[in-house]
Backbone as ProteinMPNN parsed JSONL, in Angstrom:
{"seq_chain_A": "XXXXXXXXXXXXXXXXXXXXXXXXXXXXXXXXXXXXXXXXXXXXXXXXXXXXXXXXXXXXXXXXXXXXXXXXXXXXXXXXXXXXXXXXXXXXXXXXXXXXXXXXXXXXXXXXXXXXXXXXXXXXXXXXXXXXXXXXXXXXXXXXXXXXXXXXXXXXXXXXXXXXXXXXXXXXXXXXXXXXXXXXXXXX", "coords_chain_A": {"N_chain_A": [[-48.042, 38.33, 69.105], [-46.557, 40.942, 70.634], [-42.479, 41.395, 70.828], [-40.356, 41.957, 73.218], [-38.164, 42.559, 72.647], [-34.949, 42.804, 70.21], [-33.446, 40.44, 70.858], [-35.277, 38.854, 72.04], [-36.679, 38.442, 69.713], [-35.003, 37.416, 68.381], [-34.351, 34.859, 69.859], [-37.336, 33.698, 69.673], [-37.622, 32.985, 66.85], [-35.504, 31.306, 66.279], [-35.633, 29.118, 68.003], [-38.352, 27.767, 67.482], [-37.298, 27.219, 65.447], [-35.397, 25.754, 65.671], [-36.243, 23.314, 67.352], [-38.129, 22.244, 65.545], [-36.846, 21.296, 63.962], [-34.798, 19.525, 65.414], [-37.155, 17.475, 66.398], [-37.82, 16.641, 63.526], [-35.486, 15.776, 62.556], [-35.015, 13.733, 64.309], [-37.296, 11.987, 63.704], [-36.547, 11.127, 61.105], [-34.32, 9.766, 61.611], [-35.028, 7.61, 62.67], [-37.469, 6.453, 61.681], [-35.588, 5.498, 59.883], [-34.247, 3.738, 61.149], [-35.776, 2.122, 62.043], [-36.54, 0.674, 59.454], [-37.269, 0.127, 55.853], [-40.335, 0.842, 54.639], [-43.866, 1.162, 53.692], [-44.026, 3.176, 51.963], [-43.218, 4.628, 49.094], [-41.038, 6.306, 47.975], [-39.588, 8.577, 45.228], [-36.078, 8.593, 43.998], [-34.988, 11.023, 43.246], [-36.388, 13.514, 44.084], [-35.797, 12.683, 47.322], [-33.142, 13.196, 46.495], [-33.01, 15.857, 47.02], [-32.059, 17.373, 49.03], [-29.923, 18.208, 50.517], [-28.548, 17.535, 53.403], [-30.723, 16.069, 54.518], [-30.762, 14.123, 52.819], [-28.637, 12.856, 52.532], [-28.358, 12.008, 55.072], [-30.097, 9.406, 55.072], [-29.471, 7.8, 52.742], [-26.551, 7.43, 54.327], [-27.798, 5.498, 56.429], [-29.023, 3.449, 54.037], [-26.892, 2.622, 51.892], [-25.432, 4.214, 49.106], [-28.327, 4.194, 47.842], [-29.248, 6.322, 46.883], [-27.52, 7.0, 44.902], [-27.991, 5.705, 42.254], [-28.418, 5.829, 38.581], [-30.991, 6.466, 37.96], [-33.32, 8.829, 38.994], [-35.913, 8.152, 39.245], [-36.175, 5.627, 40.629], [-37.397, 4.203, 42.737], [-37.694, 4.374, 46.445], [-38.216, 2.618, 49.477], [-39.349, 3.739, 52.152], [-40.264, 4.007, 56.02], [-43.285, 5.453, 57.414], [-42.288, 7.029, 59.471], [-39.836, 8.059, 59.059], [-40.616, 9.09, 56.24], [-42.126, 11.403, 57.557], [-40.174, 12.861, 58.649], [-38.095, 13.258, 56.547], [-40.303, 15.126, 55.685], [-40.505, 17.388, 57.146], [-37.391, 18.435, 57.569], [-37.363, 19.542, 55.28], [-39.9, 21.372, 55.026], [-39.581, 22.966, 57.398], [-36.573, 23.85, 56.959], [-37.647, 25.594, 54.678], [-39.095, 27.54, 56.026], [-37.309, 28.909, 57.427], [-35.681, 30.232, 55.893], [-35.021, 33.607, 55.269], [-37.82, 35.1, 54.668], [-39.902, 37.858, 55.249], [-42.401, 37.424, 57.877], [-41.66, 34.585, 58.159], [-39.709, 32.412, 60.466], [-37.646, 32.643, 59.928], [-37.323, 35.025, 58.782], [-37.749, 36.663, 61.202], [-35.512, 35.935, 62.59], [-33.596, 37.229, 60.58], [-34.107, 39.784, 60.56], [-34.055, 40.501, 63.537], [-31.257, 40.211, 63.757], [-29.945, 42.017, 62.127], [-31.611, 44.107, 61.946], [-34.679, 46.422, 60.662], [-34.09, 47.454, 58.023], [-32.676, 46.148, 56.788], [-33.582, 43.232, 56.479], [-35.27, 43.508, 55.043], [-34.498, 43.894, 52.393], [-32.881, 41.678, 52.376], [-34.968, 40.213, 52.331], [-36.152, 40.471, 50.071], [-34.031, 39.699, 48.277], [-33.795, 37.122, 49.34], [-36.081, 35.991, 48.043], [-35.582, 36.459, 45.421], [-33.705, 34.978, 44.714], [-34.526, 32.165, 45.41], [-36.678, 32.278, 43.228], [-34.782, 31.963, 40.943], [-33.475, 30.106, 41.301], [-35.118, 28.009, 41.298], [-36.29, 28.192, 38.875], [-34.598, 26.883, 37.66], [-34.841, 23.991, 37.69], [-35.457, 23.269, 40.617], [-38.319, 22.5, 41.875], [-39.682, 22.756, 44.365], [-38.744, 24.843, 45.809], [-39.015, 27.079, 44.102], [-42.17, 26.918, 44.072], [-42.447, 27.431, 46.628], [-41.388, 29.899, 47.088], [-42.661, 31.517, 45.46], [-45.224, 30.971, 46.826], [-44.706, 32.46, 49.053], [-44.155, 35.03, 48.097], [-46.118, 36.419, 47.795], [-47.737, 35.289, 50.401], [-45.822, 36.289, 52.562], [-45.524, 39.381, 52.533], [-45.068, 41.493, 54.619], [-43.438, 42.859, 56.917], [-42.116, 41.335, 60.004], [-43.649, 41.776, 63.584], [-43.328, 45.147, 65.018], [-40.532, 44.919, 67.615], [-40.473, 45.966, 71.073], [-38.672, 47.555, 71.779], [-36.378, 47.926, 69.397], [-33.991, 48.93, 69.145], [-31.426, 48.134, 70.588], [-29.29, 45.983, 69.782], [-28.261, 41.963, 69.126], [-26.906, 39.663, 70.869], [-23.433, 38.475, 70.621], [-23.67, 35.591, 70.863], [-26.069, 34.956, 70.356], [-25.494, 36.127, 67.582], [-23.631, 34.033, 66.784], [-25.02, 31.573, 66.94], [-26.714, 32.444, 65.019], [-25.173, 32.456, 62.229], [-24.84, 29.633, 62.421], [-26.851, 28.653, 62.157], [-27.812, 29.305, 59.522], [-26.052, 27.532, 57.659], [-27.412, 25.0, 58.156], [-29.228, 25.449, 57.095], [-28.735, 26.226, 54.643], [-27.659, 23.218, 53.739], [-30.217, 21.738, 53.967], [-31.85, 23.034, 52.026], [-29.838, 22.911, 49.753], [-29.224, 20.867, 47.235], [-28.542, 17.176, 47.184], [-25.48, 16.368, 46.514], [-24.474, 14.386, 43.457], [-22.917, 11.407, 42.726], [-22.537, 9.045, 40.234], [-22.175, 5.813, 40.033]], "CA_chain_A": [[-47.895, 39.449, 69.975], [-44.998, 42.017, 70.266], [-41.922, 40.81, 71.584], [-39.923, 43.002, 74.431], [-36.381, 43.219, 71.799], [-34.553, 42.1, 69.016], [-32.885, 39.41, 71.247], [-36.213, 37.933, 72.124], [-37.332, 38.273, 68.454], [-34.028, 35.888, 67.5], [-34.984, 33.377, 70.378], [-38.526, 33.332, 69.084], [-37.342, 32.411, 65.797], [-34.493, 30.747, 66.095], [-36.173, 28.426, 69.198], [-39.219, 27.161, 66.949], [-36.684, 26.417, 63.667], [-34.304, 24.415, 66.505], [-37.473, 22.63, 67.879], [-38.738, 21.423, 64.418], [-35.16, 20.639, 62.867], [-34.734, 18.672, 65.909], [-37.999, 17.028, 65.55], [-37.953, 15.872, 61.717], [-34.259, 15.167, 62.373], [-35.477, 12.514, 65.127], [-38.634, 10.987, 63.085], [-35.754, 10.584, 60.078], [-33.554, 8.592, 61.972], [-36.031, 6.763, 63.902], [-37.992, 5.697, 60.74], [-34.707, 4.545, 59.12], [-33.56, 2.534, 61.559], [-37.07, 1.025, 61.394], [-36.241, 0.104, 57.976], [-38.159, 0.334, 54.524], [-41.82, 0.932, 54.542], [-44.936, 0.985, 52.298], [-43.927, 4.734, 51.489], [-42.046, 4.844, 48.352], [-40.595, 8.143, 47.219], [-38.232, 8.654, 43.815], [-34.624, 8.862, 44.518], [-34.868, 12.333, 43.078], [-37.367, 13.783, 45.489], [-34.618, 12.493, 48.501], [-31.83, 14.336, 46.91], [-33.258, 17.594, 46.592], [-32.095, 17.914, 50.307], [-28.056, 17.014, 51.02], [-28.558, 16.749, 55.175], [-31.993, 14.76, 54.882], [-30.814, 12.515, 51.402], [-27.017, 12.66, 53.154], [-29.056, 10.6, 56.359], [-30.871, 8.537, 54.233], [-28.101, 7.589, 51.997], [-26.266, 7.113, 55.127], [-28.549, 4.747, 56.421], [-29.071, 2.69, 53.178], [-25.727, 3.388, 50.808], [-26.228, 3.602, 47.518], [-30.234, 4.116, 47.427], [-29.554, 7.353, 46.113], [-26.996, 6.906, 43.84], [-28.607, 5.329, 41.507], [-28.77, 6.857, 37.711], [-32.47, 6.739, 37.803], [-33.756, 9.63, 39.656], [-37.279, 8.347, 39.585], [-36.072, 4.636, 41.29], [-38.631, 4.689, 44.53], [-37.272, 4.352, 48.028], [-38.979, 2.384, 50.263], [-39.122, 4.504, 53.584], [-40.908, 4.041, 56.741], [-43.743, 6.628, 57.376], [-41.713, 8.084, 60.145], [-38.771, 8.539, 58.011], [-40.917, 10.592, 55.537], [-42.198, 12.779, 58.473], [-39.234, 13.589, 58.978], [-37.597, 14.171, 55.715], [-40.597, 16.762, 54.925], [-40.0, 18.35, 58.219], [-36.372, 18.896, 57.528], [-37.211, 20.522, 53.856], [-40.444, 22.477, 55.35], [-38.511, 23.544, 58.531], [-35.405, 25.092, 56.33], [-37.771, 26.464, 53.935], [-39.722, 28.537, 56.893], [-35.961, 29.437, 58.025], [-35.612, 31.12, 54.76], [-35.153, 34.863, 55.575], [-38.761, 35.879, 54.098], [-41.485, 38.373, 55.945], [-42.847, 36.869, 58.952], [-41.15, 33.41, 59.022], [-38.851, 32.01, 61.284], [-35.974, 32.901, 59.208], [-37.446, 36.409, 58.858], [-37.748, 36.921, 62.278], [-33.91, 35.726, 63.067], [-32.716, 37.928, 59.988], [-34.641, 41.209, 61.422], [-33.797, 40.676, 65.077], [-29.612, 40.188, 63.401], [-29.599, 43.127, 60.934], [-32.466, 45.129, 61.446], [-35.457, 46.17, 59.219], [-34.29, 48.112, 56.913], [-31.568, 45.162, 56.203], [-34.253, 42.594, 56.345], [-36.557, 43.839, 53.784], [-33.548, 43.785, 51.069], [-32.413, 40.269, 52.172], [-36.326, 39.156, 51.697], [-36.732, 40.474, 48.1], [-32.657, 38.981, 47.406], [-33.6, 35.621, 48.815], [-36.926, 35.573, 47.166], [-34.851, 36.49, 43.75], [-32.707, 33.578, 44.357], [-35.526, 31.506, 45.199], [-37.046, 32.384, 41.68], [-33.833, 31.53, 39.904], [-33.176, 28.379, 41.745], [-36.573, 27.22, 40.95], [-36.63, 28.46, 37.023], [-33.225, 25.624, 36.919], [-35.313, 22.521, 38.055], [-36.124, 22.817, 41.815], [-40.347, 22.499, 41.926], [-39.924, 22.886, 45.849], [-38.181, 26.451, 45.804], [-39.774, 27.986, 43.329], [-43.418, 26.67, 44.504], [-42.377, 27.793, 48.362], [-41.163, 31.26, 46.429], [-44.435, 31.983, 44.851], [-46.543, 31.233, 47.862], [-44.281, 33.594, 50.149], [-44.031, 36.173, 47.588], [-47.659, 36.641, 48.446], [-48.044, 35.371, 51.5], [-44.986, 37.13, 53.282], [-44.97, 40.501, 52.599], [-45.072, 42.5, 55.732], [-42.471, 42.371, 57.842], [-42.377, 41.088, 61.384], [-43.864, 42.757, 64.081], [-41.791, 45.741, 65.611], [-40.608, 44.543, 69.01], [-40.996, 47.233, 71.57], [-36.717, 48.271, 71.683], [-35.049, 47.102, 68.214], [-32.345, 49.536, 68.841], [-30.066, 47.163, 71.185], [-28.821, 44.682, 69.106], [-28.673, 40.957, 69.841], [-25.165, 39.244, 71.428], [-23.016, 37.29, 69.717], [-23.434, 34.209, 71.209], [-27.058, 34.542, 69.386], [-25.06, 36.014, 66.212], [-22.983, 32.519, 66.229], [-25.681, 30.651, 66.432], [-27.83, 32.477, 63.23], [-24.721, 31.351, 61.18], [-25.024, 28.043, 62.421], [-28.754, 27.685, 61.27], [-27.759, 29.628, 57.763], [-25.443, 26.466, 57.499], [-27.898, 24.089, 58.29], [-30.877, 25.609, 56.685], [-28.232, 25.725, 53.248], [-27.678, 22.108, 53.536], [-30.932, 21.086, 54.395], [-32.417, 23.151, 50.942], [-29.472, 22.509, 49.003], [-29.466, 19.177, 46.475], [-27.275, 16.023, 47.282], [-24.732, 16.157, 45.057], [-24.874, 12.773, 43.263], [-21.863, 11.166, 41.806], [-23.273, 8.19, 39.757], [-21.261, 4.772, 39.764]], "C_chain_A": [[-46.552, 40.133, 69.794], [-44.166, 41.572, 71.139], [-40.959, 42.513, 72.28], [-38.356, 43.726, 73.144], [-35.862, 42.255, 71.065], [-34.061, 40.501, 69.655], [-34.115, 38.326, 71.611], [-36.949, 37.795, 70.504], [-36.682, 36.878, 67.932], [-34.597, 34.91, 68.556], [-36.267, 32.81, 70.069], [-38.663, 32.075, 67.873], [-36.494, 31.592, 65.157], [-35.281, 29.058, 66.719], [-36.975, 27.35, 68.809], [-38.571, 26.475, 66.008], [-35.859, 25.49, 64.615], [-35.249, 23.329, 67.235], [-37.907, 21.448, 66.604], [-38.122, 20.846, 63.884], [-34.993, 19.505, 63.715], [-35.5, 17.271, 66.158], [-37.82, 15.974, 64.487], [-36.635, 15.312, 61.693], [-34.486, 13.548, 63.423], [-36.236, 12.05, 64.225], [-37.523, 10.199, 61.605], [-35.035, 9.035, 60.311], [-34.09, 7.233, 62.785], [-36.707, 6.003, 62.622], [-36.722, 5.069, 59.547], [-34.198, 3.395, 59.756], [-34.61, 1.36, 61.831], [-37.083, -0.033, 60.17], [-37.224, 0.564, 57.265], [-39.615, 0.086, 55.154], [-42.425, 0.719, 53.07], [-44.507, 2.379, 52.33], [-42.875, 4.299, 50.482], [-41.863, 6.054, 47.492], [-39.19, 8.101, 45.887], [-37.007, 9.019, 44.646], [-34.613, 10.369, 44.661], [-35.161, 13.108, 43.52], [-36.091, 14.039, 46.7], [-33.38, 13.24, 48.081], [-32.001, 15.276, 46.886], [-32.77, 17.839, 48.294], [-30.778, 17.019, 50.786], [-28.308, 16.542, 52.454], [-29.55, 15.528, 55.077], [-31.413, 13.36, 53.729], [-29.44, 12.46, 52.459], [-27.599, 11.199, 54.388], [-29.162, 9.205, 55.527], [-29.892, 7.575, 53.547], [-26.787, 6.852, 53.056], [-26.646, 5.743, 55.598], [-28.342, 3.06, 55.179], [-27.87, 3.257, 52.082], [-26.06, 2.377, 49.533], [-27.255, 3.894, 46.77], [-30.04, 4.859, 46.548], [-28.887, 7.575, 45.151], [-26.601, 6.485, 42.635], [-28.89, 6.325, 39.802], [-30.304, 7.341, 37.74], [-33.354, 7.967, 38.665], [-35.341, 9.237, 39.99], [-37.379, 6.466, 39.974], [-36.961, 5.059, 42.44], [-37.271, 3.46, 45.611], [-37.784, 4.052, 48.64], [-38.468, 3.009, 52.027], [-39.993, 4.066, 54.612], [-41.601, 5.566, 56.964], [-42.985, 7.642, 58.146], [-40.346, 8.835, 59.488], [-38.846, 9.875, 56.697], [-41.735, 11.626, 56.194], [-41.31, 13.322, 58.518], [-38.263, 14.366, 58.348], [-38.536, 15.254, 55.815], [-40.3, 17.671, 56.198], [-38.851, 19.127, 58.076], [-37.064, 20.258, 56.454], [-38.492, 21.516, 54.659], [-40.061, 23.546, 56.738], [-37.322, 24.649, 57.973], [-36.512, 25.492, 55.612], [-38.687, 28.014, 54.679], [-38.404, 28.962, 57.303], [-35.249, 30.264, 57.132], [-35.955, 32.752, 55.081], [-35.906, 35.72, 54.727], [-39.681, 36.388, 55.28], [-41.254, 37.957, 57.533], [-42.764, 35.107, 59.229], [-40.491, 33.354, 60.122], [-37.628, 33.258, 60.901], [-36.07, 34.62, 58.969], [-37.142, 37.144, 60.105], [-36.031, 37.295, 62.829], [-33.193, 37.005, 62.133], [-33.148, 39.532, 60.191], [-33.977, 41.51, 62.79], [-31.921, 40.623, 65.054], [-29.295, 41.462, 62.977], [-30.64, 44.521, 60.909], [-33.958, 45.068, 60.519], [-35.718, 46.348, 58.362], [-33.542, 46.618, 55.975], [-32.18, 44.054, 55.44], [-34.957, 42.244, 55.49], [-35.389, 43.559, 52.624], [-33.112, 42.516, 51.491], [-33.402, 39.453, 52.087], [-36.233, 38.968, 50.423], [-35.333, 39.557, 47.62], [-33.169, 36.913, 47.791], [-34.827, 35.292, 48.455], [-36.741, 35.723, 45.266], [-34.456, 35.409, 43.379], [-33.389, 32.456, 44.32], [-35.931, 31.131, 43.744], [-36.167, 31.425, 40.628], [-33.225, 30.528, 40.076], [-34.271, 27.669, 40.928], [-36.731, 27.202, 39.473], [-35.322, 27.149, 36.801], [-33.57, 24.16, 37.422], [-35.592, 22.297, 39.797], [-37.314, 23.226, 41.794], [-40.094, 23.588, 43.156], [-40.024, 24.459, 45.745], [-38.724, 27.509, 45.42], [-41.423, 27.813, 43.55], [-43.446, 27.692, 45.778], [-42.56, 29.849, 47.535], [-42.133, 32.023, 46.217], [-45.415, 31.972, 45.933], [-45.821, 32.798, 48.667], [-44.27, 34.725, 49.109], [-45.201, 36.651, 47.709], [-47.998, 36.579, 49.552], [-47.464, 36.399, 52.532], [-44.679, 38.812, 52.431], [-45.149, 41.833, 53.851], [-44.096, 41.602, 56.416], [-42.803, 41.934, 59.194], [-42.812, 41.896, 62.173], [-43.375, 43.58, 65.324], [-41.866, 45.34, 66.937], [-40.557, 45.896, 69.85], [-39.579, 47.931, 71.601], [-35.931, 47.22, 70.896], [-33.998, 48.404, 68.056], [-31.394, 49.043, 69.141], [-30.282, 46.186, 70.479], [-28.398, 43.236, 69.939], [-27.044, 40.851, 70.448], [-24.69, 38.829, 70.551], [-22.919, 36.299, 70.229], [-25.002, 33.976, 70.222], [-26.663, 34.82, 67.659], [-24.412, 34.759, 65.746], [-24.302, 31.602, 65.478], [-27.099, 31.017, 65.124], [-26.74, 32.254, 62.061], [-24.736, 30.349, 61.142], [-25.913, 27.727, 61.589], [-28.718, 28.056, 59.734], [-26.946, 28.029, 57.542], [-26.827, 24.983, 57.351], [-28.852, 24.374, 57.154], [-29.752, 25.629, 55.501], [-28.474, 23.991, 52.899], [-28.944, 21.421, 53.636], [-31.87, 21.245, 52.87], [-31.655, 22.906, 49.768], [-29.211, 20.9, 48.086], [-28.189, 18.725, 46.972], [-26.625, 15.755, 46.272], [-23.965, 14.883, 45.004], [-23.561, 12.449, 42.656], [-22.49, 9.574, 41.736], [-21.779, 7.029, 39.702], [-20.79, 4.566, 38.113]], "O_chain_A": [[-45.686, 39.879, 68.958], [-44.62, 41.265, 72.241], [-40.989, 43.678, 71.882], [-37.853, 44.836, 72.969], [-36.166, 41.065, 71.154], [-34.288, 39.489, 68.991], [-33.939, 37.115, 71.483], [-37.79, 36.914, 70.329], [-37.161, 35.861, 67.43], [-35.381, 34.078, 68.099], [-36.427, 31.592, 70.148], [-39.258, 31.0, 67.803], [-36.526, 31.196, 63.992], [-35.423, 28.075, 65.992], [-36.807, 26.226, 69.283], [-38.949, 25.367, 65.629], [-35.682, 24.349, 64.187], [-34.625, 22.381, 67.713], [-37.977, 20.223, 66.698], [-38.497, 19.86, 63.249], [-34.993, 18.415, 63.142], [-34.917, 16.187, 66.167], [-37.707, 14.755, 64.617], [-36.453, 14.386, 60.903], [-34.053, 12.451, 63.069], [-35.474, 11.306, 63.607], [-37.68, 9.049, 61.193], [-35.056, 7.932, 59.764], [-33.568, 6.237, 63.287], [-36.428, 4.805, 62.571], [-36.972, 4.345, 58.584], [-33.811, 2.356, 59.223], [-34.428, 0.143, 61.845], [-37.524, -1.178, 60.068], [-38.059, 1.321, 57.76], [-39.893, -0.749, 56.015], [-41.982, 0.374, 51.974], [-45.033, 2.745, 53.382], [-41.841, 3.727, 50.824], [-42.502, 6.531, 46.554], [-38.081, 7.57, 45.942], [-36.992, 9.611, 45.725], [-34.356, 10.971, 45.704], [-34.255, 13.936, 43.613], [-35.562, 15.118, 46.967], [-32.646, 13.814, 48.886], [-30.995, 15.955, 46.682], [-33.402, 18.784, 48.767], [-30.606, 15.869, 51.187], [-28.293, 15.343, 52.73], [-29.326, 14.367, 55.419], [-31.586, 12.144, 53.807], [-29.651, 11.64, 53.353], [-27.331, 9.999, 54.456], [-28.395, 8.245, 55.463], [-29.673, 6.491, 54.087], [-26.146, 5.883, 52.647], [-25.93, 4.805, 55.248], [-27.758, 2.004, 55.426], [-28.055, 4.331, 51.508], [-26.434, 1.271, 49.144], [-27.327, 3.917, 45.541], [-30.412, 4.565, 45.412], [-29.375, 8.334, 44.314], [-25.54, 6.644, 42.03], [-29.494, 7.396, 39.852], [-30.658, 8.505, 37.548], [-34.445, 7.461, 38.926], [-35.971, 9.864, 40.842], [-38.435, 5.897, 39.696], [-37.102, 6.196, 42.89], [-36.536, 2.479, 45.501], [-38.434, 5.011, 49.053], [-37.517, 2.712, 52.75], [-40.899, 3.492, 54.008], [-40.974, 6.615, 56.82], [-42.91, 8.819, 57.795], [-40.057, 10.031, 59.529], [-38.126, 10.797, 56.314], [-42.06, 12.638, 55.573], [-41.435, 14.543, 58.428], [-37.691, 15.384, 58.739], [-38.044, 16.365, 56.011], [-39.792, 18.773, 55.989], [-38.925, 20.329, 58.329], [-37.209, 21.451, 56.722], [-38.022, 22.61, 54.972], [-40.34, 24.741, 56.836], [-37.148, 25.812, 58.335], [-36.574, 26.55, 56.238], [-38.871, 29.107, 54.144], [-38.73, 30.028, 57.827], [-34.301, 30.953, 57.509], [-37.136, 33.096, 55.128], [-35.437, 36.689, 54.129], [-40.152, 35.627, 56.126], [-40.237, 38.12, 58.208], [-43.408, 34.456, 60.051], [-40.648, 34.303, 60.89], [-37.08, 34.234, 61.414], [-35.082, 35.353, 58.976], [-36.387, 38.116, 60.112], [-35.515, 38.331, 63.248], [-32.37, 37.737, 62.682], [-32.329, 40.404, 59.902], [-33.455, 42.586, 63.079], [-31.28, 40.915, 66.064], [-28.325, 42.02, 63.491], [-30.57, 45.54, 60.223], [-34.341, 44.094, 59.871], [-36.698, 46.021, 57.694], [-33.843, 46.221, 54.849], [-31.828, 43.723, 54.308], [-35.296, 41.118, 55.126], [-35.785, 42.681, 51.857], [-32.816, 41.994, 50.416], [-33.242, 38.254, 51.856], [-36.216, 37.941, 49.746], [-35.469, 38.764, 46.689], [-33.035, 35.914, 47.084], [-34.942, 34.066, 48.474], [-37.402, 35.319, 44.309], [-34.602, 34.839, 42.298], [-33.134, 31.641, 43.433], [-35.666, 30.077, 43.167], [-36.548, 30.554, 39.846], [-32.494, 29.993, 39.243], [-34.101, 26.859, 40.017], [-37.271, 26.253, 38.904], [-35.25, 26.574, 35.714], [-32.71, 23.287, 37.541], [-35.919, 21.179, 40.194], [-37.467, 24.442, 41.683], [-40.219, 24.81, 43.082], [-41.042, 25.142, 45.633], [-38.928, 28.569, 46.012], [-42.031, 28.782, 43.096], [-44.288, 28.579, 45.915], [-43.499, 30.646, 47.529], [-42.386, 33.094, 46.769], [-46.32, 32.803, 46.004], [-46.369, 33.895, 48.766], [-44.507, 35.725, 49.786], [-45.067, 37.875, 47.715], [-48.569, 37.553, 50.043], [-48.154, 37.163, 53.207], [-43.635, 39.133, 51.864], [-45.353, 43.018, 53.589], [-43.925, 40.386, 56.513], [-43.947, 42.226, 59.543], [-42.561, 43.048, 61.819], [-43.071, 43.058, 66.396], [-42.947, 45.326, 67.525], [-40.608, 46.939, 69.197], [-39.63, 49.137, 71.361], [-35.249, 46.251, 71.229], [-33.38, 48.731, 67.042], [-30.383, 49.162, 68.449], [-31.326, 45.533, 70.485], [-28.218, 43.26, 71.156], [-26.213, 41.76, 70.456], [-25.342, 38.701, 69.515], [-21.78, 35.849, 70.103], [-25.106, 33.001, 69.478], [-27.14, 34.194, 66.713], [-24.527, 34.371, 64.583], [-24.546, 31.182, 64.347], [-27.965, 30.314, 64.604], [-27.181, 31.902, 60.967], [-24.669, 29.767, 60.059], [-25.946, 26.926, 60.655], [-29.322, 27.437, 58.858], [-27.8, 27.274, 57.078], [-26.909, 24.2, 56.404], [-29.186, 23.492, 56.363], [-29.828, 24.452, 55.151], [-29.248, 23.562, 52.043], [-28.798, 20.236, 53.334], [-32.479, 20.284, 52.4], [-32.276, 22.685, 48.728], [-29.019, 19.881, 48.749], [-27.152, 19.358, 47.168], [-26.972, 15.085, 45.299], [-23.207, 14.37, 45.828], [-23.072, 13.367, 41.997], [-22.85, 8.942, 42.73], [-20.635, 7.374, 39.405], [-19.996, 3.678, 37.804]]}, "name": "protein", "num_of_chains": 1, "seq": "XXXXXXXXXXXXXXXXXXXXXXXXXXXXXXXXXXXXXXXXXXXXXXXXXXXXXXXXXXXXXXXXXXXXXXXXXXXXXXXXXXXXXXXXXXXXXXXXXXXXXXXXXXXXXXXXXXXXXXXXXXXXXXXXXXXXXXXXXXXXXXXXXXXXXXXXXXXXXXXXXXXXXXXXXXXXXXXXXXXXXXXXXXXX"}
């Protein structure tokens, strides 16, 4: 449905990505302190994501710093709810279309702004993904199809949001970086 103004557009979108982060960030820590499961996932997999492998790693030191990238990880199931939550959580927080992250970067900047920071971070997407991330460049390709219409106009996007909601959409760019960026590995 149509929301009343840009400021309810960012709580929309902001609200659901702080819901789910919070979420998958609980099932992480909850299935680690469970301990190892029958789930075993490659090291390499777990670092594609510094906050979620950073936990993890946390948790068990070491697991991941392993030369072998394709060593398996025994996780508890709740543990890998929760990693994919993190990684599908930031990658809907990704300022494409009619995500989350679209939503927040429309209801910040506008929609003329919006539309040029879709196509730039579906560029970067691309060119992440062409240098060895699957994830990125998979996610990339669906939204470059799926998301192309923008959000839908709220009824007064001329007043702009506050800044107490501008703080907190750099916060979540922060998070949502770390959450898609790789754990950078330094090997024993």
């Amino acid at each position: 449905g149509q929301v009343d103004g840009r400021g309810e557009m960012f709580d929309l979108g902001f609200g659901s990505a702080a819901v789910g982060f919070g979420l998958s960030l609980g099932f992480l820590v909850l299935g680690l302190s469970l301990g190892g499961g029958d789930a075993v996932l490659p090291a390499g997999f777990l670092r594609s994501s510094a906050l979620a492998g950073g936990i993890i790693d946390l948790f068990n030191p070491g697991s991941l710093t392993g030369p072998d990238p394709m060593a398996g990880i025994h996780l508890h199931p709740l543990a890998v709810a929760g990693f994919t939550g993190i990684i599908t959580t930031a990658l809907n927080c990704l300022p494409i279309g009619q995500t989350d992250g679209g939503r927040v970067t429309t209801a910040l900047f506008g929609r003329q702004a919006a539309s040029v920071i879709t196509a730039f971070t579906l560029l970067v997407c691309f060119i992440i993904g062409l240098f060895g991330n699957d994830i990125i460049l998979f996610y990339a390709a669906i939204a470059a199809i799926t998301q192309r219409e923008m959000e839908v106009p709220a009824r007064n996007e001329i007043d702009e949001v506050d800044d107490a909601r501008g703080i907190l959409g750099i916060l979540g760019v922060f998070v949502v970086m770390l959450s898609v960026l790789p754990l950078p590995i330094q090997t024993p």
